[in-house]
Each structure stands twice: as structure tokens, then as C-alpha cells.
Short mmCIF file of C-alpha atoms in Angstrom, two decimals:
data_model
loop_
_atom_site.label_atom_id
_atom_site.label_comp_id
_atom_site.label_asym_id
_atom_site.label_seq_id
_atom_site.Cartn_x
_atom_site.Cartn_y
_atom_site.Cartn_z
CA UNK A 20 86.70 -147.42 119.76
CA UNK A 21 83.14 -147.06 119.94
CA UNK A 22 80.57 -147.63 116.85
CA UNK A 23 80.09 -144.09 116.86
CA UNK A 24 83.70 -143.29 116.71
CA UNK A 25 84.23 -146.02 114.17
CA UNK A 26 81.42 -144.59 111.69
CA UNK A 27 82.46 -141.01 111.90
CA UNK A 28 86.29 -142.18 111.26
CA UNK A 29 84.77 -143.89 108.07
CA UNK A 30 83.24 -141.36 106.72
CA UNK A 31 86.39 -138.55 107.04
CA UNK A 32 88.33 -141.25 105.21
CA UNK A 33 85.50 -142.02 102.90
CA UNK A 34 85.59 -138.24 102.09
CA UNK A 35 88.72 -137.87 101.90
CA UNK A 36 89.02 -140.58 99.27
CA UNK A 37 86.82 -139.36 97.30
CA UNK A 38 88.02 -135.49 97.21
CA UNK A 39 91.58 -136.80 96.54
CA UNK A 40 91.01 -139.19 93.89
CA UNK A 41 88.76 -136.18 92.02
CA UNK A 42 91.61 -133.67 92.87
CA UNK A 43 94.27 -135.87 91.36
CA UNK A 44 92.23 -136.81 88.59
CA UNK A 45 90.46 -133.22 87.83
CA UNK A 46 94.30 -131.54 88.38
CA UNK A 47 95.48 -133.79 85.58
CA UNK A 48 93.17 -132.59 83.07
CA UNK A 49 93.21 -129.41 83.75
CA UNK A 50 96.99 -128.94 83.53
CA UNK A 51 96.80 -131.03 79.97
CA UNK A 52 93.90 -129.11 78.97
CA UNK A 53 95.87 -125.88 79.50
CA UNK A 54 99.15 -126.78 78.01
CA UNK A 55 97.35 -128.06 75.11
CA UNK A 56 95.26 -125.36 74.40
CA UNK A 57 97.84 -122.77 74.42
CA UNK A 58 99.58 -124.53 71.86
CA UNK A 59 96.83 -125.03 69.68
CA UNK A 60 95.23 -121.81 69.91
CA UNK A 61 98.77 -120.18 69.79
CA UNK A 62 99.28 -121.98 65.97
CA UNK A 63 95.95 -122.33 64.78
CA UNK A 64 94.92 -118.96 66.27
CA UNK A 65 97.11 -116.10 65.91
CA UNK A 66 95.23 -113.61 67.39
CA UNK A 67 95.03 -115.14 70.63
CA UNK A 68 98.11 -116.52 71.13
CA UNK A 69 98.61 -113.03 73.43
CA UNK A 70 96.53 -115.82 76.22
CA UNK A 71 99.00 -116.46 78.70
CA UNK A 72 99.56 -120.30 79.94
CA UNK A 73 98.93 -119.10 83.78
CA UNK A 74 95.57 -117.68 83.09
CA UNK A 75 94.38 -120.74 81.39
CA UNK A 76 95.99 -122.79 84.69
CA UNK A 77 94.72 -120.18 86.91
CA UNK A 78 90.79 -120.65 85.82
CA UNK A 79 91.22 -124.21 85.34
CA UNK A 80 93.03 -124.15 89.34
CA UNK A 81 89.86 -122.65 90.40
CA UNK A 82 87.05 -124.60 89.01
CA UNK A 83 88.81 -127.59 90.33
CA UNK A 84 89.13 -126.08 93.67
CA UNK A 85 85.31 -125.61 93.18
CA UNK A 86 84.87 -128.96 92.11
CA UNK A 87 86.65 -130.44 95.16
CA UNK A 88 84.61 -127.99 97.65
CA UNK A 89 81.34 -128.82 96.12
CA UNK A 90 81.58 -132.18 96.22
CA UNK A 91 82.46 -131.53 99.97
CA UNK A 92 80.10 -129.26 100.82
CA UNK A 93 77.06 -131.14 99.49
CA UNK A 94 78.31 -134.91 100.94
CA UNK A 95 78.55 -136.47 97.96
CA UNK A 96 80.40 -139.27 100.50
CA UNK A 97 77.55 -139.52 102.33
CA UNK A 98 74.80 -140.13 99.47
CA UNK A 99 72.54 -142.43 99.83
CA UNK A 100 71.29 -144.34 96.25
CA UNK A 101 72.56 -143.51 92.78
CA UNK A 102 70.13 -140.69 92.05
CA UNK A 103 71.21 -138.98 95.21
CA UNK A 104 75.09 -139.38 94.29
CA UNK A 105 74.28 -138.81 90.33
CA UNK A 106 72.73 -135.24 91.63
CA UNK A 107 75.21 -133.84 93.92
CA UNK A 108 77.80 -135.01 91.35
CA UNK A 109 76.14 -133.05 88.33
CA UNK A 110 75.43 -130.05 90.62
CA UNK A 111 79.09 -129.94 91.60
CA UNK A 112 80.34 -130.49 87.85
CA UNK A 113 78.04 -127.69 87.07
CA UNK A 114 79.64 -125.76 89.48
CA UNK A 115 83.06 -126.07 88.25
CA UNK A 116 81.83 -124.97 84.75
CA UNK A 117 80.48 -122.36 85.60
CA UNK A 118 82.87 -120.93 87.92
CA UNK A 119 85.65 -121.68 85.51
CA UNK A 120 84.34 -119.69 82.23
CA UNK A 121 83.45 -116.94 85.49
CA UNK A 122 87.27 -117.00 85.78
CA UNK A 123 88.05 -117.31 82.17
CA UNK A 124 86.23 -114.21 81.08
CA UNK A 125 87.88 -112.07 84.21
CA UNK A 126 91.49 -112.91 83.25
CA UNK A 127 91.13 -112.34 79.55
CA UNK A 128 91.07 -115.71 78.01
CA UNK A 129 87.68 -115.45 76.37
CA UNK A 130 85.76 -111.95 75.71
CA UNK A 131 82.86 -112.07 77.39
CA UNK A 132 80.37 -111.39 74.19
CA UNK A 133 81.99 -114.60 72.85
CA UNK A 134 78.91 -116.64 73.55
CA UNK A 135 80.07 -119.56 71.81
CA UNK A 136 83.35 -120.97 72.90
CA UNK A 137 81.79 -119.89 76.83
CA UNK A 138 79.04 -122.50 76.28
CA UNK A 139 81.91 -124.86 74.83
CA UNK A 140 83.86 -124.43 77.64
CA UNK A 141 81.27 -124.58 80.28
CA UNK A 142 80.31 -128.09 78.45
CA UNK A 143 83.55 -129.08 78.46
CA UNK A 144 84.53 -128.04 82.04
CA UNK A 145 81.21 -129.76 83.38
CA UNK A 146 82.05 -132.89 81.45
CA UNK A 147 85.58 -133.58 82.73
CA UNK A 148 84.50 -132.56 86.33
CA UNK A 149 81.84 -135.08 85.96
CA UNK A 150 84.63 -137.55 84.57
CA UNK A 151 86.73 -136.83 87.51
CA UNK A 152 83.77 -137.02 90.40
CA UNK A 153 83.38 -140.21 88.86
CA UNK A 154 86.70 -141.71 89.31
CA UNK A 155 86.61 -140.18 92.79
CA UNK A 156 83.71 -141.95 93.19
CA UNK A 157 84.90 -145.03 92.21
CA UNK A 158 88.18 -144.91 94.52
CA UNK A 159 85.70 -144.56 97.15
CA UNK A 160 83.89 -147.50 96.44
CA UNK A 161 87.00 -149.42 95.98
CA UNK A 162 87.55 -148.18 99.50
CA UNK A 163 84.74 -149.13 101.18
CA UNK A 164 84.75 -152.59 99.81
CA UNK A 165 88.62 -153.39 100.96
CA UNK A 166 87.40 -152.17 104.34
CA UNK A 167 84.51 -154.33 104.50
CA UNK A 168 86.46 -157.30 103.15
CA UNK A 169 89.31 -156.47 106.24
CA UNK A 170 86.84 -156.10 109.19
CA UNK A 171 84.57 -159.26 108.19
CA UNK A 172 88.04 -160.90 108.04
CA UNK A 173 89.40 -159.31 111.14
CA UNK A 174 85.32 -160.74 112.50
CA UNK A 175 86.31 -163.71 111.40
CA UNK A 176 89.85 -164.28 112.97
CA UNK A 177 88.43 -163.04 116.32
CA UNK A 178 85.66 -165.53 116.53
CA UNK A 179 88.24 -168.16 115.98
CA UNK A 180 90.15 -166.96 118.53
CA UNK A 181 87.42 -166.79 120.85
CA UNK A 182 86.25 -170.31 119.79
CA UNK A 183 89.61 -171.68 120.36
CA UNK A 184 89.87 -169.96 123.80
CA UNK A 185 86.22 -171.50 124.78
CA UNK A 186 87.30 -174.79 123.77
CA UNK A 187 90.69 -174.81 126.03
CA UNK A 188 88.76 -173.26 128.45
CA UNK A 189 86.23 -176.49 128.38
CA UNK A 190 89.22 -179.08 127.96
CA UNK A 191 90.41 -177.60 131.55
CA UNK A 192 87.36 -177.76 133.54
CA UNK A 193 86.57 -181.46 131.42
CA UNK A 194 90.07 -182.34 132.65
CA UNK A 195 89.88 -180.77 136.35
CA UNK A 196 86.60 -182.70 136.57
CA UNK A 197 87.49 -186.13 135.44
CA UNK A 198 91.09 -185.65 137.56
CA UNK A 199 88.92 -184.56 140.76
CA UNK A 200 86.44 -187.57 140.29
CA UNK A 201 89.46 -190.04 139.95
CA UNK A 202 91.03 -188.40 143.00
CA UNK A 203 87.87 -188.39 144.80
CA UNK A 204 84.51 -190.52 144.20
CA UNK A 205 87.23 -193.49 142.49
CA UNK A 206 89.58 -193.66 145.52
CA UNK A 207 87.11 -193.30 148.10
CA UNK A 208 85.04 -196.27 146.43
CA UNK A 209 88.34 -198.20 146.12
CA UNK A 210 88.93 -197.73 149.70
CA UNK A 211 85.39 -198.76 150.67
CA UNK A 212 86.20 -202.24 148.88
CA UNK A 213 89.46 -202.68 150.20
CA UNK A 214 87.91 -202.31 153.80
CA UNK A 215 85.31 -204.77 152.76
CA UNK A 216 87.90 -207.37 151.79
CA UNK A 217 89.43 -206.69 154.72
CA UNK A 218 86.08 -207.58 156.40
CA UNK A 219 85.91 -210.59 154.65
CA UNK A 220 89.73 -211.84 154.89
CA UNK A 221 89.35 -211.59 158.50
CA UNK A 222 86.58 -213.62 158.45
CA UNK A 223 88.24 -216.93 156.41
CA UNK A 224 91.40 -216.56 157.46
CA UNK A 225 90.97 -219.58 160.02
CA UNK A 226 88.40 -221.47 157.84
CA UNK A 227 90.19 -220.50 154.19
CA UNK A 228 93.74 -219.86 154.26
CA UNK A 229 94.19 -220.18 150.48
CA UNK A 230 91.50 -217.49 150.19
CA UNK A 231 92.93 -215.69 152.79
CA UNK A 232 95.67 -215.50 150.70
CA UNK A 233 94.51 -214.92 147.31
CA UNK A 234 91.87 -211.72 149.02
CA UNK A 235 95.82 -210.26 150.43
CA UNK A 236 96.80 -210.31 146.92
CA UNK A 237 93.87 -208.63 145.54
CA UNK A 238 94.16 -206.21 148.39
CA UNK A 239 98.00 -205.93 147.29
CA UNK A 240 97.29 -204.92 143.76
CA UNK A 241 94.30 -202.67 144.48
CA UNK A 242 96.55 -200.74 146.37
CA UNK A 243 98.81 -200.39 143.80
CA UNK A 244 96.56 -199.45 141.11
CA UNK A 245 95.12 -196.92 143.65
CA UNK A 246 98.37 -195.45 144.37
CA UNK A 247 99.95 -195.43 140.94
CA UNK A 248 97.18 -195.95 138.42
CA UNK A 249 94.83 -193.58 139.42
CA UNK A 250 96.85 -190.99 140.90
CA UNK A 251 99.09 -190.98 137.55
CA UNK A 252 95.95 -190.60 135.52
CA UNK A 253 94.90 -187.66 137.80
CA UNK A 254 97.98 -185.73 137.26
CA UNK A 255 98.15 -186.66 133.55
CA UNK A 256 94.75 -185.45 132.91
CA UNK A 257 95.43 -182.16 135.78
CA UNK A 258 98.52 -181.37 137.00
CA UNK A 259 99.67 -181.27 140.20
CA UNK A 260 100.41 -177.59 141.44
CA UNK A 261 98.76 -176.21 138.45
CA UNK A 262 96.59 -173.53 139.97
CA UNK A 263 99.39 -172.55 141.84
CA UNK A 264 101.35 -171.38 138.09
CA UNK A 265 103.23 -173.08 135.19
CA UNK A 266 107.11 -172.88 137.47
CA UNK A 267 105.81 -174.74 140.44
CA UNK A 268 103.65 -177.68 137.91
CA UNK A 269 106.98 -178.04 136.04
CA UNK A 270 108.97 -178.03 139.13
CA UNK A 271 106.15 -181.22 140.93
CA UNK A 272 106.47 -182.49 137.01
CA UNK A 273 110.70 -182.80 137.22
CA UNK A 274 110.17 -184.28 140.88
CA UNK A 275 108.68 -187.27 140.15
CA UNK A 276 111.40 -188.30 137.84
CA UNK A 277 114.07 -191.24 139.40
CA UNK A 278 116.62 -189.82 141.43
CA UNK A 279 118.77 -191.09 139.23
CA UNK A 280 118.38 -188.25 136.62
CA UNK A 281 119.65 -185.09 137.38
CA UNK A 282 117.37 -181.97 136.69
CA UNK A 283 117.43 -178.44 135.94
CA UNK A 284 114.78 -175.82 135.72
CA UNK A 285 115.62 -172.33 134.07
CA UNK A 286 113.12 -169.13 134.14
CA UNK A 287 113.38 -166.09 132.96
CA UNK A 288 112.55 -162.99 135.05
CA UNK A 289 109.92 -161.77 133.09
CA UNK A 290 108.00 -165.08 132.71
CA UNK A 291 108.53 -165.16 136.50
CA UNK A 292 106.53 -162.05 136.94
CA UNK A 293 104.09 -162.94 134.52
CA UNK A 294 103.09 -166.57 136.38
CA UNK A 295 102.42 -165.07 139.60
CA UNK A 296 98.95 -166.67 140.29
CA UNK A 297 97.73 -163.45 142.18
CA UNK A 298 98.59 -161.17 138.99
CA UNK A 299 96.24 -161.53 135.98
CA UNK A 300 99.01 -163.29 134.10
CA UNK A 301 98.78 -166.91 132.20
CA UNK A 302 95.51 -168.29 132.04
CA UNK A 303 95.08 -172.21 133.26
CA UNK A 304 94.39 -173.56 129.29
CA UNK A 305 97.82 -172.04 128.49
CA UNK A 306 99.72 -173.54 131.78
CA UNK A 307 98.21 -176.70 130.63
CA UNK A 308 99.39 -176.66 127.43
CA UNK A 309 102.73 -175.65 128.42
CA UNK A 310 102.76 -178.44 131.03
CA UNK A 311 102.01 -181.36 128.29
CA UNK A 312 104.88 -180.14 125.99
CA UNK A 313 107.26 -180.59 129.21
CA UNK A 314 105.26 -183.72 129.84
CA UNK A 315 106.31 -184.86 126.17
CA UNK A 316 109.77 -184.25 126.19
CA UNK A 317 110.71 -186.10 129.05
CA UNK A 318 108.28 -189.07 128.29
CA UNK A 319 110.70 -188.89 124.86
CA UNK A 320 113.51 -188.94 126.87
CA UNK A 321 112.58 -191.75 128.86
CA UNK A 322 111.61 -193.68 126.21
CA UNK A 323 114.53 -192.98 124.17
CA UNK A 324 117.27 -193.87 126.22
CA UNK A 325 117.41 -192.92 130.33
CA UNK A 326 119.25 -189.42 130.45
CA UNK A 327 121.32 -188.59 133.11
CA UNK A 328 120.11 -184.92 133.02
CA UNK A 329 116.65 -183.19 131.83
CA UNK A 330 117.03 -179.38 131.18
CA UNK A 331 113.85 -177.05 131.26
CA UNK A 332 114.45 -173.74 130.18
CA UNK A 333 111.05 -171.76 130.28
CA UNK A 334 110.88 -167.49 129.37
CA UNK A 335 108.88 -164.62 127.57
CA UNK A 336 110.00 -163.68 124.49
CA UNK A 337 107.92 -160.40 123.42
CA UNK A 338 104.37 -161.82 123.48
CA UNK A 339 105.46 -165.84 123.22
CA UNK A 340 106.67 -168.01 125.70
CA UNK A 341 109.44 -170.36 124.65
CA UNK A 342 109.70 -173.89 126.14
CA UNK A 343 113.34 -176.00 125.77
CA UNK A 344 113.61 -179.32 127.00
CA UNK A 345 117.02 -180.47 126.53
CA UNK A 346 118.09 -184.69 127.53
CA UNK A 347 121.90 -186.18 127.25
CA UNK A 348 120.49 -189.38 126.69
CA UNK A 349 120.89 -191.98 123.11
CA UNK A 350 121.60 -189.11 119.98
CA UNK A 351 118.96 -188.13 118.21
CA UNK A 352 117.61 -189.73 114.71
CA UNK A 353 114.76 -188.12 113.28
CA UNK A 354 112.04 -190.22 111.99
CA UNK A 355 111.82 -191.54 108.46
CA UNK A 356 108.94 -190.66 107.77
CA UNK A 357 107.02 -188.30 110.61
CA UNK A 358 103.90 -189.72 112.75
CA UNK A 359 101.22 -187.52 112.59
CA UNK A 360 99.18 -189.56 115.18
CA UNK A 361 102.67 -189.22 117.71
CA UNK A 362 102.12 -187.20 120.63
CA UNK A 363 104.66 -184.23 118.95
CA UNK A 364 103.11 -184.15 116.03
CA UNK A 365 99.47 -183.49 118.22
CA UNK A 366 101.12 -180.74 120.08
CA UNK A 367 102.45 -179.12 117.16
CA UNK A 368 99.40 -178.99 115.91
CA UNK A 369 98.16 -177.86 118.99
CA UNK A 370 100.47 -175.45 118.98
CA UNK A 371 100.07 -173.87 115.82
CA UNK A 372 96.42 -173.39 116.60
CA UNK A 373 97.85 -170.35 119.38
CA UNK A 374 100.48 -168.62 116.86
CA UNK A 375 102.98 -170.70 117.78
CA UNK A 376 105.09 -174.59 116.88
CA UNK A 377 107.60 -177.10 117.98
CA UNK A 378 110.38 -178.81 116.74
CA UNK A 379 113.05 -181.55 117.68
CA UNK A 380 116.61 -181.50 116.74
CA UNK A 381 119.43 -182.98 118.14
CA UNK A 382 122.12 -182.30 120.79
CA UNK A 383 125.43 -182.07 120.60
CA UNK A 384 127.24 -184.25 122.01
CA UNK A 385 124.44 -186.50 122.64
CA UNK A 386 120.19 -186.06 123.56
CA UNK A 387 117.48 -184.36 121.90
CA UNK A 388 116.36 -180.91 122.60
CA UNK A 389 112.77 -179.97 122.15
CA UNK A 390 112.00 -176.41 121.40
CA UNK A 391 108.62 -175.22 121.19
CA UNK A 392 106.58 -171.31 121.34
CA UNK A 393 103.30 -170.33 121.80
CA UNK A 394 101.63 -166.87 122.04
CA UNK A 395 100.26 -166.00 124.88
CA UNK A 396 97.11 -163.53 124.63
CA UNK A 397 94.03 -161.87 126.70
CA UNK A 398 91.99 -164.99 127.21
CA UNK A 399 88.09 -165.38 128.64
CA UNK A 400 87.70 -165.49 131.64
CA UNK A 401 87.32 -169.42 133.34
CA UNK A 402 84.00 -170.49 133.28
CA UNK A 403 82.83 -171.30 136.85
CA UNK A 404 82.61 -174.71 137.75
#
């Protein structure tokens, strides 16, 4: 909805407010003011107790009807400033006096040479409609200042939302960056040493052998560290398959586990649909955040007791997306007293942050099962690299 749209929406319920609270009020006294005078002039006043009730309501119907189109017709909604608002509330009370003792005099309920009780009623009449404005008035302002109070808190819940998207949008091209230097410029100068102690274990082999020896073993272990130190930290930092969606980084993420443990992935059709990478569907902070709950419940797992079977169950529910890890390994025992520094407690946190949590409870017969949501929204779009 545009501005324009917005303002002009504001002011039909701004005027609308107003009329209705002065129609309520105005409608009240009038009807009391009726009843009540009938009576009264009825016992007090013999002779005119001939006054019907309906004429009374009628002329008191009509000068709030005026009332309510004054106010209407001259904007008192729109006023800008006391004095401007005072003024088109007095010329609309006036209004309603006047008309009303108009209507008074043609249905019989005051002679028209009765100079007297007109003026009183006029007074009157232009007093309570005044009265009435006013609480309309006030209802209005009451209004306006619940609406301002939503949007700036609507402003404010969208900014953090915003924030929060700009900052998972950073963590992902931090983490692609770090995981593409460790894959790239760290190998390639690991390599570039290993061929220089290559160089220089040629070179002593004859003259050396102990050094000969003790350069193999370096060689040994900086192959190892290249292959599994490095590489792990790369995929811990940036998934493997990532870019490709969240199934096929879960299904590279279950791979690497022994062959020992048995596993089994689970999607929903829906969720299916929604990961294709060629469809505008989940951005890359919310794979990655999906990814690193998985990630935690099988570290858990691991660490808990080796499982002989690690179930993934991954699907939309409405507007979340709901992530089940389930293990048969050692039973479950929650904590004493709960970490907040453990890597659960950080995602539920991290959770939260995105609408949604994550629990652990146990398994029957045996194993843990991890359950955590998160709400999936319209993110910005990825910041080019």
C-alpha cells in the first residue's frame, strides 16, 4: 500500500471515529433528555403534558443527525491546531441547536412566540453537542495515538528483522570466504612446502638418513592435517553441497559418517519443492542454519554413545521448517543443570532469534531425538561477493 493509500485510509477511519463516538455519545443524551423531559414536564407541567415522547425524540434525532453531518461536512477530522478543531466543533454544535428548536417549534413541542425556553433549548442543545464532539474528539485522538504506537512498533520489529537477515547474510559470505581461503590460498601454500621438503629430502637422503627420515614424517603429518584438518574446518565453517540446497548438504553431511552407522534421510514433498536451488525458495543463511542443527545432533550422538542408526527427518510445516534428528545410541539423561555456553543451547538461541526453538528429549527404547523449527521468511537478497 502506497503512502498515499495509507494516509487517505487514515483519515476515513479517523472520521469515522470521530462521527461514531459523537453519534453514540450525542444519541445517548438525546434519548435521556427526551424521556426525562416528558416526565417532568408531564408532572410539573400540566398543560403540556399533550407533548408527545416521539416529537421530543424526533427533534432531538435530527439535530444529532445535524451534528454528525456537520462535523463531516466541515472536516473536523482533518483540523489542523486547536483553534481550527475548537471552531468547526462550535459551528457544528451551533448547528445542532439551532436546527433542533427549528424542529421543536414545527412539531409542536414549544410555541414559537415562546422566546424563552427556545433560547434554553438552543443553549442546551449547543452545549451537549459540544459535549459530545468532544468525546468524539477524544476517541479520535485515542485512535491516532494506538496507531502510531502499532506502526512505530511494527517499524521497529521490521528493522530487526532486516538487521537479523543482514547479519546471517554477512556470517555466510564471512564463512564462504574463510572456507574458500582454507580450501584455496592454505592448501595450495601447504602443497608448495610439501614439494619443497620434498626438494630437500631428496637432497640428504644419501648424506642424512635420520633427516631423511624425520622430513618423511613431517611430510606424513602435513598431509594429514591437509587432508583432514583443513578440509574439516572448510566444511564446518561452509558446507559441502550447500549452494546446491539444504537435502543434498544433509545428504554429503550423513555421508561422511562411519559405515558403521546406518542412516536415514526423510523429506517432505513440499520442503522438496521449496529447496529447489533454481526456484526462489530457502535462502543460503537459512540452509546454513539448518545444516548446523543436523551438524549438532549427530556430533551429540557421537559423543554420546556410537548409534547404530541416525534419522533426519526434514519438512514444511505452514511457514516453519521442522528438523528431527533421531540416534538409538546410550538413553538419554538431561543435564542437571543446562549449559548455556553448549552448542544446543547457542542454537536455540539462534533459533529463537527466526520465530522458532529446539529441544532434546529422549527416545524410546533408547537415543535422543532432537527436534527443532524455524520460520522461514522473504529474506534480502545475498550480497555479492
Amino acid at each position: 500500500m502506497t503512502s498515499a493509500a495509507v494516509r487517505r485510509h487514515d483519515l476515513v477511519a479517523d472520521r469515522l471515529i470521530l462521527l461514531r463516538g459523537t453519534g453514540l455519545v450525542a444519541v445517548g443524551y438525546a434519548v435521556g433528555a427526551s424521556v426525562q423531559s416528558a416526565w417532568i414536564y408531564s408532572t410539573l407541567v400540566p398543560e403540556w403534558a399533550q407533548v408527545d415522547l416521539w416529537r421530543r425524540l424526533t427533534a432531538n434525532g435530527v439535530g444529532v443527525l445535524a451534528l454528525v453531518v456537520g462535523l463531516g461536512v466541515l472536516g473536523a477530522h482533518r483540523a489542523q491546531g486547536a483553534l481550527a478543531l475548537t471552531t468547526r466543533m462550535l459551528a457544528a454544535a451551533l448547528l445542532m441547536g439551532v436546527l433542533r428548536v427549528a424542529v421543536q417549534v414545527a412539531l409542536g413541542v414549544h410555541p414559537p412566540d415562546d422566546t424563552q425556553s427556545l433560547l434554553a433549548e438552543a443553549v442546551v442543545g449547543a452545549f451537549i453537542a459540544f459535549v459530545s464532539a468532544g468525546i468524539g474528539v477524544w476517541a479520535l485522538f485515542s485512535r491516532r495515538r494506538m496507531r502510531v504506537a502499532t506502526r512505530a512498533a511494527e517499524r521497529q520489529a521490521v528493522s530487526v528483522e532486516l538487521a537479523l537477515r543482514e547479519l546471517e547474510m554477512e556470517e555466510v559470505r564471512v564463512r564462504r570466504q574463510v572456507a574458500e581461503g582454507l580450501h584455496g590460498t592454505v592448501q595450495q601454500r601447504l602443497l608448495l612446502v610439501d614439494a619443497r621438503l620434498a626438494k630437500v629430502q631428496e637432497r640428504v637422503a644419501d648424506a642424512a638418513p635420520d633427516v631423511a627420515q624425520d622430513i618423511v614424517w613431517a611430510r606424513a603429518e602435513l598431509a594429514e592435517s591437509r587432508e583432514r584438518d583443513v578440509r574439516q574446518m572448510s566444511r564446518l565453517l561452509y558446507p559441502e553441497r550447500l549452494e546446491m540446497g539444504l537435502v543434498p548438504a544433509v545428504r554429503a553431511l550423513l555421508g561422511r559418517l562411519p559405515t558403521s552407522i546406518a542412516t536415514r534421510l526423510q523429506v517432505g514433498d513440499e520442503l522438496r519443492t521449496l529447496d529447489d536451488p533454481s526456484q526462489v525458495g530457502l535462502t543460503v543463511a537459512e540452509r546454513l542454519l539448518a545444516v548446523r542443527v543436523v551438524e549438532e545432533a549427530v556430533s551429540n550422538a557421537l559423543k554420546n554413545g556410537p548409534p547404530a542408526l541416525v534419522e533426519v527427518r526434514l519438512d514444511l510445516v505452514g511457514d516453519e521448517l521442522q528438523i528431527v534428528v533421531s540416534n538409538d545410541g546410550n538413553p538419554y539423561v538431561p543435564p542437571a543443570a543446562p549449559d548455556p555456553e553448549s552448542g544446543t543451547a547457542r542454537l536455540d538461541r539462534r533459533l529463537r532469534l527466526v520465530g522458532g526453538g529446539l529441544r532434546v528429549v529422549g527416545r524410546l527404547p533408547t537415543g535422543a531425538r532432537l527436534v527443532a523449527t524455524m520460520r522461514l521468511g522473504v529474506a534480502p537478497d545475498e550480497p555479492t561477493r
